[in-house]
Short mmCIF file of C-alpha atoms in Angstrom, two decimals:
data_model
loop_
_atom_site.label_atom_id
_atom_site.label_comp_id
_atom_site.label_asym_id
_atom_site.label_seq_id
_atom_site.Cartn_x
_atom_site.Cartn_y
_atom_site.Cartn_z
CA UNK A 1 0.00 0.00 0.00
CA UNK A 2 1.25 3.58 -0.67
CA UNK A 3 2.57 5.94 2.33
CA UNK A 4 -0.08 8.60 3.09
CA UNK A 5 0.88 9.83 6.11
CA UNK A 6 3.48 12.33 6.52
CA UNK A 7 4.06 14.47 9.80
CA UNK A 8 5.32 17.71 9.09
CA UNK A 9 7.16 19.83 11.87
CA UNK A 10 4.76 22.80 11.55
CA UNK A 11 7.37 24.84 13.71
CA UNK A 12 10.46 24.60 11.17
CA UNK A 13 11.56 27.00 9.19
CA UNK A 14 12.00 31.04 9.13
CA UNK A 15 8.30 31.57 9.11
CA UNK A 16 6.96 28.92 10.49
CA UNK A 17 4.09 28.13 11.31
CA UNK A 18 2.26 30.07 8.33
CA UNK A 19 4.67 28.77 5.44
CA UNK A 20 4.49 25.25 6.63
CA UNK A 21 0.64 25.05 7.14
CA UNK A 22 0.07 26.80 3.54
CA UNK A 23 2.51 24.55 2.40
CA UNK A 24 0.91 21.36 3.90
CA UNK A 25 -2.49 22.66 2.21
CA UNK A 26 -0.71 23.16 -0.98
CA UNK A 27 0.35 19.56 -1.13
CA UNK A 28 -2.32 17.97 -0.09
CA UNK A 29 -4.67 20.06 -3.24
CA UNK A 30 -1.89 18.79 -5.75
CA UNK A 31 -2.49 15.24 -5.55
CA UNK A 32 -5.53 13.04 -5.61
CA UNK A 33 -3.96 10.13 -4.15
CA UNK A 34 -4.39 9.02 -0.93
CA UNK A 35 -2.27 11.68 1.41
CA UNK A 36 -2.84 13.00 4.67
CA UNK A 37 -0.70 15.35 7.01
CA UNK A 38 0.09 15.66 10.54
CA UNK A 39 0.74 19.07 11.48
CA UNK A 40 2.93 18.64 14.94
CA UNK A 41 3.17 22.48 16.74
CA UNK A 42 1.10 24.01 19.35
CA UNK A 43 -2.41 22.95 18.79
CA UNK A 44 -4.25 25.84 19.26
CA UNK A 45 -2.08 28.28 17.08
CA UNK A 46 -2.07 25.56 14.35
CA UNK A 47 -6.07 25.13 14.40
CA UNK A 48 -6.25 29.03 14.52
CA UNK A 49 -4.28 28.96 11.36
CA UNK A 50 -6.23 25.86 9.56
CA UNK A 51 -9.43 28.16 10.40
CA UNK A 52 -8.40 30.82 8.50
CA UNK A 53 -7.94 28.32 5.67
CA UNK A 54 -11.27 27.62 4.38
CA UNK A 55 -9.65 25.94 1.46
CA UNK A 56 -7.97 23.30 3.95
CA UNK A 57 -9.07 20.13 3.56
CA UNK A 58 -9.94 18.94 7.01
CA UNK A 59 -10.36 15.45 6.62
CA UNK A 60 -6.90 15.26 5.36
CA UNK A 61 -5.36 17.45 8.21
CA UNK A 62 -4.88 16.03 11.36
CA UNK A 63 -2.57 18.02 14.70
CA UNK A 64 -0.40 16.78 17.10
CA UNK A 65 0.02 18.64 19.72
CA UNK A 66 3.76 20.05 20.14
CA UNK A 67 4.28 22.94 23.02
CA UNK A 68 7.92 23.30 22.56
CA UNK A 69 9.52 24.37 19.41
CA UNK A 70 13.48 23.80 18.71
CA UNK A 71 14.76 27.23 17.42
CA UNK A 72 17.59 27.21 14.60
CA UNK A 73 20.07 29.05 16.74
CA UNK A 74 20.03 26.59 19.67
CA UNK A 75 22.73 23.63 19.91
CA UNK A 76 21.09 20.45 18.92
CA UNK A 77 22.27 18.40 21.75
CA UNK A 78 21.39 20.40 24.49
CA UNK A 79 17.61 20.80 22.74
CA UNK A 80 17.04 17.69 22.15
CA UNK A 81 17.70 16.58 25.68
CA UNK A 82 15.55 19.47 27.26
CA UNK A 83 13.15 19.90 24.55
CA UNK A 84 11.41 16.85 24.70
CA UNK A 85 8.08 17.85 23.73
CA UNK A 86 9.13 19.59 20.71
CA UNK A 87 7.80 19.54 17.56
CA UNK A 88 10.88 17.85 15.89
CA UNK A 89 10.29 15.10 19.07
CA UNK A 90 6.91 14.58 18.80
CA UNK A 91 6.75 14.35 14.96
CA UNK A 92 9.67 11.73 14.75
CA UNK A 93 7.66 9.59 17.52
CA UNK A 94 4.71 9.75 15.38
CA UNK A 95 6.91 8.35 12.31
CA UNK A 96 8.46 5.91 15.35
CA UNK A 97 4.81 4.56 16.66
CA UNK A 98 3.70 3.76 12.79
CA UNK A 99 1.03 6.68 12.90
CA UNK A 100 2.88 8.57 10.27
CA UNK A 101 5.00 6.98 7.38
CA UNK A 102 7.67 9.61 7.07
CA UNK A 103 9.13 12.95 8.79
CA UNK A 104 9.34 16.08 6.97
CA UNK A 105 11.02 19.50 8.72
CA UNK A 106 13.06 22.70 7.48
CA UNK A 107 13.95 23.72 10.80
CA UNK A 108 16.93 22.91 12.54
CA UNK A 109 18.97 20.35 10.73
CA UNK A 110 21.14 18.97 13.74
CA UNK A 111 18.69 18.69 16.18
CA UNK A 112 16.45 16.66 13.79
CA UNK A 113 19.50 14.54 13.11
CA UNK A 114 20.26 13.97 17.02
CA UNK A 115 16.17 13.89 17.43
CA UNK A 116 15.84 10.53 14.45
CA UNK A 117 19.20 9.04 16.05
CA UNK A 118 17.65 9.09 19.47
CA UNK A 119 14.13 8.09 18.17
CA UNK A 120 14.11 6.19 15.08
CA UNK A 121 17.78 4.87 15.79
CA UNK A 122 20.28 3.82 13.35
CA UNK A 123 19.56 1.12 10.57
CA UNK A 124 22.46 -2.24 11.47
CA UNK A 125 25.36 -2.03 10.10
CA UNK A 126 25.50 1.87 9.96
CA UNK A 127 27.64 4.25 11.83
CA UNK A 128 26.89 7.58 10.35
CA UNK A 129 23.82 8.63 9.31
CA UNK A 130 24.21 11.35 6.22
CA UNK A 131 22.14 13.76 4.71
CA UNK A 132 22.57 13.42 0.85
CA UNK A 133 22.31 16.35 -1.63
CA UNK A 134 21.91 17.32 -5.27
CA UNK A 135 24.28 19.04 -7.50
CA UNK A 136 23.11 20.40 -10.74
CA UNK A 137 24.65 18.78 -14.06
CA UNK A 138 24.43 19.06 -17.71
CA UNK A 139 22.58 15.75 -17.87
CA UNK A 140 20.52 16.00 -14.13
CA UNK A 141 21.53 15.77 -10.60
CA UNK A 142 23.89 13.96 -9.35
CA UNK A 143 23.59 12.84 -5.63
CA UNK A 144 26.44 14.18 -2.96
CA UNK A 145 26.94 12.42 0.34
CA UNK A 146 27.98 13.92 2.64
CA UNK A 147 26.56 17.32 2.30
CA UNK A 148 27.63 18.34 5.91
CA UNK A 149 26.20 16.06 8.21
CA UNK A 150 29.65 14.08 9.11
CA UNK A 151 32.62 16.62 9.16
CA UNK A 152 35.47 14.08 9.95
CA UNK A 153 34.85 10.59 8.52
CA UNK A 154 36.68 6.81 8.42
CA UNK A 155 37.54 5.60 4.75
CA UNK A 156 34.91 2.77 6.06
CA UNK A 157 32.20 5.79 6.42
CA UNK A 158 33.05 6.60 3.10
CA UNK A 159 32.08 3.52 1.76
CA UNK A 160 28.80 3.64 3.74
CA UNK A 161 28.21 7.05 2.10
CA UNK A 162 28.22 4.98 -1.29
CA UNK A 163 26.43 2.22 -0.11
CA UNK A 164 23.41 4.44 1.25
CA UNK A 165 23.46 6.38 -1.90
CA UNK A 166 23.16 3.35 -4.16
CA UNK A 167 20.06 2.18 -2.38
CA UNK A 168 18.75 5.35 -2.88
CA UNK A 169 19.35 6.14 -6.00
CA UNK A 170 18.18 3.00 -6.97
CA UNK A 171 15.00 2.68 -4.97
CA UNK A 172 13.85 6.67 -5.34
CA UNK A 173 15.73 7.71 -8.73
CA UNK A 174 15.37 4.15 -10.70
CA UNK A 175 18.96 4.19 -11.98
CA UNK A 176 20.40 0.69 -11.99
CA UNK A 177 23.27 0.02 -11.10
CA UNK A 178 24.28 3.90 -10.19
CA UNK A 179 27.43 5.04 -10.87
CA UNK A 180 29.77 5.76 -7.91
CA UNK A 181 32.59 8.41 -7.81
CA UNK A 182 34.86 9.32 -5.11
CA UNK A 183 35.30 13.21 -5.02
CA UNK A 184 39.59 13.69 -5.40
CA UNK A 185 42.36 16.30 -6.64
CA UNK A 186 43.09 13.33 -9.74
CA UNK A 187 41.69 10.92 -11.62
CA UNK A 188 44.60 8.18 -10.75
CA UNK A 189 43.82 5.88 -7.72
CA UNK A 190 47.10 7.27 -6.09
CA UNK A 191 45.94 10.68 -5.78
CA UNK A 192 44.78 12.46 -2.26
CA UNK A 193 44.91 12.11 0.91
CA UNK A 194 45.37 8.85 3.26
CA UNK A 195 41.76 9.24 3.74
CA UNK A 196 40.68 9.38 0.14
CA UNK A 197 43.38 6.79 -0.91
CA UNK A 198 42.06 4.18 1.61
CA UNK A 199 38.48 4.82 0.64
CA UNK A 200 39.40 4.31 -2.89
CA UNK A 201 40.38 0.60 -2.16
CA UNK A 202 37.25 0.03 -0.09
CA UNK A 203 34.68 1.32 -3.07
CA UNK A 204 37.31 -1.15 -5.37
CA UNK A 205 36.69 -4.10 -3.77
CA UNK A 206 33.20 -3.41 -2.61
CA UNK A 207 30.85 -5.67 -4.53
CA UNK A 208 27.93 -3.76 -4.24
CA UNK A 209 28.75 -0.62 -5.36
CA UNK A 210 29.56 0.59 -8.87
CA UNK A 211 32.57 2.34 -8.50
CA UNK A 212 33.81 3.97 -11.40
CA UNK A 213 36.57 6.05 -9.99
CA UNK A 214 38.11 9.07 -8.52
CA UNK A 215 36.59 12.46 -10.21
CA UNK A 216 37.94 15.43 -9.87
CA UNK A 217 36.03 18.73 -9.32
CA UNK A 218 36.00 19.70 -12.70
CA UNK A 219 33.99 17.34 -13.71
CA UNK A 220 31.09 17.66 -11.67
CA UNK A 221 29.03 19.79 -14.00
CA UNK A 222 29.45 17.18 -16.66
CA UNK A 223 28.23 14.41 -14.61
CA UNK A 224 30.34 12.11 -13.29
CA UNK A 225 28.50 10.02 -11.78
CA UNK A 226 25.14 9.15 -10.44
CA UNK A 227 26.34 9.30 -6.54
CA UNK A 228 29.31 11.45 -5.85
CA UNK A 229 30.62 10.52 -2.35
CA UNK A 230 33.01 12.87 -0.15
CA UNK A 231 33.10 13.63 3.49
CA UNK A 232 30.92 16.23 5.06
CA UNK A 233 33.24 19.01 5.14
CA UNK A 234 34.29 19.23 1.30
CA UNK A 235 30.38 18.27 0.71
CA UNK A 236 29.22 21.15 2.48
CA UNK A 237 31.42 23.27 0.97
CA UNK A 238 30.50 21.68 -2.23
CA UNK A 239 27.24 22.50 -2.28
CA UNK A 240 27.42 26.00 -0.41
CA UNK A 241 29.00 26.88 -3.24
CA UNK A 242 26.45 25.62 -5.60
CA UNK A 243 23.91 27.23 -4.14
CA UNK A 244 25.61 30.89 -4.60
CA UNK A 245 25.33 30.09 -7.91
CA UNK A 246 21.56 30.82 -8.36
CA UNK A 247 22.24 34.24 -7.22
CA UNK A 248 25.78 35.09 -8.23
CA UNK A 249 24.79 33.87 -12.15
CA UNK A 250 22.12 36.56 -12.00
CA UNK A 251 24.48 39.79 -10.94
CA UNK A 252 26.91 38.54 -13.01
CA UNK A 253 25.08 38.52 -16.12
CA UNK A 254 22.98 41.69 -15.11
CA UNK A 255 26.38 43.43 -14.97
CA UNK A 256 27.76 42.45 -18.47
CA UNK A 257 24.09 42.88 -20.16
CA UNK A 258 24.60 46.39 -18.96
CA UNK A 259 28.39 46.85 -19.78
CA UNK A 260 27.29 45.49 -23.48
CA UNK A 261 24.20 48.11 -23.37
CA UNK A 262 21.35 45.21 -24.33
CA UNK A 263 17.78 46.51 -25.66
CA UNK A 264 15.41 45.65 -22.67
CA UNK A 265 13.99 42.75 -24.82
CA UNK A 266 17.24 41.01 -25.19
CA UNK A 267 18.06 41.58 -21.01
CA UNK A 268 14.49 40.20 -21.38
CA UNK A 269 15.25 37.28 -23.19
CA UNK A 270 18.53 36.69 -22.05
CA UNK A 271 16.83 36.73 -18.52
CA UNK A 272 14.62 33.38 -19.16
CA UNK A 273 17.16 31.63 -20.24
CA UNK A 274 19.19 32.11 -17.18
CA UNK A 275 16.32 31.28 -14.75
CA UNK A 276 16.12 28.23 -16.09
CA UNK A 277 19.52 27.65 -15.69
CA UNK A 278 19.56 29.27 -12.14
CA UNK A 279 16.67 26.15 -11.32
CA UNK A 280 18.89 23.74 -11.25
CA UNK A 281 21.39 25.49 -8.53
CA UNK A 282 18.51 26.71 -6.15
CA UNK A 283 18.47 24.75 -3.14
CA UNK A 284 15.27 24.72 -2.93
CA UNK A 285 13.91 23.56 -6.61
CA UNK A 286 14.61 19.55 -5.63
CA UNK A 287 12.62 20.34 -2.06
CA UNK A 288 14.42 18.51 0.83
CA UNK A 289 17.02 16.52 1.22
CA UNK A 290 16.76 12.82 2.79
CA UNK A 291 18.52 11.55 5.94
CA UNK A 292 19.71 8.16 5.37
CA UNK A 293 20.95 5.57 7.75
CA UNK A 294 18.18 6.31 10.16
CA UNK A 295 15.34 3.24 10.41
CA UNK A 296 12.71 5.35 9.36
CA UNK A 297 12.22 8.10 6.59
CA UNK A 298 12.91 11.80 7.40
CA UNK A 299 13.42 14.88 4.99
CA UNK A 300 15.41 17.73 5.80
CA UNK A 301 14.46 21.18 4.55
CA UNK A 302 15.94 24.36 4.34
CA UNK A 303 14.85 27.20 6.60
CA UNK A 304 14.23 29.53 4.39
CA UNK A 305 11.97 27.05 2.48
CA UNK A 306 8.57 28.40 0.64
CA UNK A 307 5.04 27.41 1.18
CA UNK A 308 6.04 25.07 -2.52
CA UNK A 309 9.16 23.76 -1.37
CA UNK A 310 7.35 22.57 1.70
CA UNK A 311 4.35 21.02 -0.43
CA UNK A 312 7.36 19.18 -2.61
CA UNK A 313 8.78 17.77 0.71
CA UNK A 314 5.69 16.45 1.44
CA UNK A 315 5.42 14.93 -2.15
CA UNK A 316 9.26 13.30 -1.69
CA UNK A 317 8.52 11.87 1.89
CA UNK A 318 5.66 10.42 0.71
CA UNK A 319 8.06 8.56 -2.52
CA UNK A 320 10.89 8.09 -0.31
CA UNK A 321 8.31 5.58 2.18
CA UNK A 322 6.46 4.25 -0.87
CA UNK A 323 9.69 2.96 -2.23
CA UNK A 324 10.70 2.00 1.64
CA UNK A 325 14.36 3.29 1.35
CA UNK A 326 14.73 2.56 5.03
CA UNK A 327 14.08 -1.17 4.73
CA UNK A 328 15.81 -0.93 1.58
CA UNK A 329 19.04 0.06 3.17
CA UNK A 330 19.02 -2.28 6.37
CA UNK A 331 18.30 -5.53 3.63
CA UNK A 332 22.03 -3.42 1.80
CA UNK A 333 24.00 -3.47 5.04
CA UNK A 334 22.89 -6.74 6.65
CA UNK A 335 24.28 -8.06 3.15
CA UNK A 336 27.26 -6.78 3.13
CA UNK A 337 27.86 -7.65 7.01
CA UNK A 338 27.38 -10.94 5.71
CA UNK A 339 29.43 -11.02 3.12
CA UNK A 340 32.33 -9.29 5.12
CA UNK A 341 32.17 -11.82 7.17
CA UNK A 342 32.05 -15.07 4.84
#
């Protein structure tokens, strides 16, 4: 049967709670299939807000009750310990307790990751959890792990990265076998550092992962590979700097339009072909990214994310838990704990 249920964290984001609830409503009008959302916030605010809807589809809506919200300037750890009727809480032990098939918030990304460790616990096998992203390519998006969500990492986490991204790609994106790349300074498996050099012989010998190779940043935009896999540190950097592209493309080109003196129908022109180029850099045209490694299915947002960004979170939870990536990935590692040690 097809995942319905998806609890939304009405309390993440920049301007939360309106954006999420007209987000939630938004999704929920976009499909006829079978969906339903649990807003999780403070009860009466959220009701307050659903009443001012009169488009809101009520029998679709439900709320949890969630007192406490988790702000994005406070330290995950300590929240999550002393926030434990949060939003971020309550929604995850929804997801936890079967009454909702996936998690979906934009507010703040560590505590949700400490929150699903604590709650939803890791899949077998897996030590690090990552959050994987998407980096815009001449022929689609390639998938990055890790975007940020492991700084240091093992050449064996490394590995892991690739493994998780393989059963995603293949369970979510339909690409079979997906290619595998290991982010490097050169092509030749002697290149980088120890790290890199050690995880190059791991992805070699792994035999469930199609690894085709070091790639070097230059050939990201031409697409490399299907899952490019680096530790959270150059990921995050990585993709921070892929997402100043969707601005920085725009004042660049605004500048030399001018310095060239266009007619206002070529800036016009000239203009719509850039936005659609722009799309594909914008953190927040894909919607959320997933957390993966976690035994249950949660979708990270960004904060600054739009009542349509939230609606396409809700959309990607829901084919993230009909494709059950979480099972997915503990039948991966339990295989390849097996075979390790054959």
């Amino acid at each position: 049967m097809a995942a319905s249920r998806i609890a939304v964290d009405a309390m993440g984001g920049d301007e939360a709670p309106e954006t999420v609830v007209d987000g939630a409503v938004q999704a929920l009008h976009q499909t006829q299939a079978e969906l339903s959302v649990l807003l999780v916030g403070p009860e009466e605010q959220l009701r307050s807000l659903l009443a001012s809807r009169p488009d809101a589809p009520e029998q679709r809506l439900r709320v949890i009750d969630a007192p406490e919200a988790i702000g994005m300037g406070e330290a995950p750890s300590t929240a999550v310990k002393q926030k434990t009727d949060s939003s971020i809480h309550r929604g995850l032990a929804a997801h936890h307790d079967d009454h909702a098939d996936a998690f979906v918030s934009a507010g703040n990304t560590g505590a949700i990751m400490a929150a699903s460790m604590f709650i939803l616990q890791r899949i077998p096998g897996v030590e690090r959890p990552s959050i994987a992203g998407f980096f815009p390519t001449l022929e689609g998006s390639s998938v990055v792990l890790d975007i940020g969500s492991n700084v240091d990492c093992r050449p064996a986490h490394l590995l892991q990265f690739a493994r998780m991204g393989t059963v995603y790609a293949r369970q979510v994106l339909k690409t079979d076998p997906p290619s595998v790349g290991l982010l490097n300074i050169g092509e030749e498996p002697g290149k980088g550092n120890e790290q890199v050099k050690a995880a190059h012989d791991l992805l070699h010998d792994a035999d469930d992962v199609h690894f085709v190779g070091n790639v070097e940043g230059g050939d990201l935009l031409f697409y490399a590979a299907d899952i490019i896999i680096c530790d959270g540190f150059v990921g995050n950097a990585l993709l921070k700097f892929g997402e100043s592209m969707s601005t920085v493309l725009s004042d660049m080109c605004r500048q030399e339009m001018e310095q060239q003196g266009l007619a206002p129908e070529q800036k016009q022109l000239v203009s719509g072909v850039l936005d659609e180029v722009r799309e594909g850099f914008d953190p927040e045209a894909l919607g959320g990214a997933p957390l993966l490694g976690v035994n249950g299915n949660v979708l990270v947002g960004h904060g600054s994310s739009s009542p349509d960004v939230i609606a396409q979170m809700i959309h990607s939870a829901r084919t993230i838990a009909t494709e059950n990536v979480a099972h997915a990935l503990e039948d991966a590692f339990q295989s390849s704990s097996q075979s390790s040690s054959a």
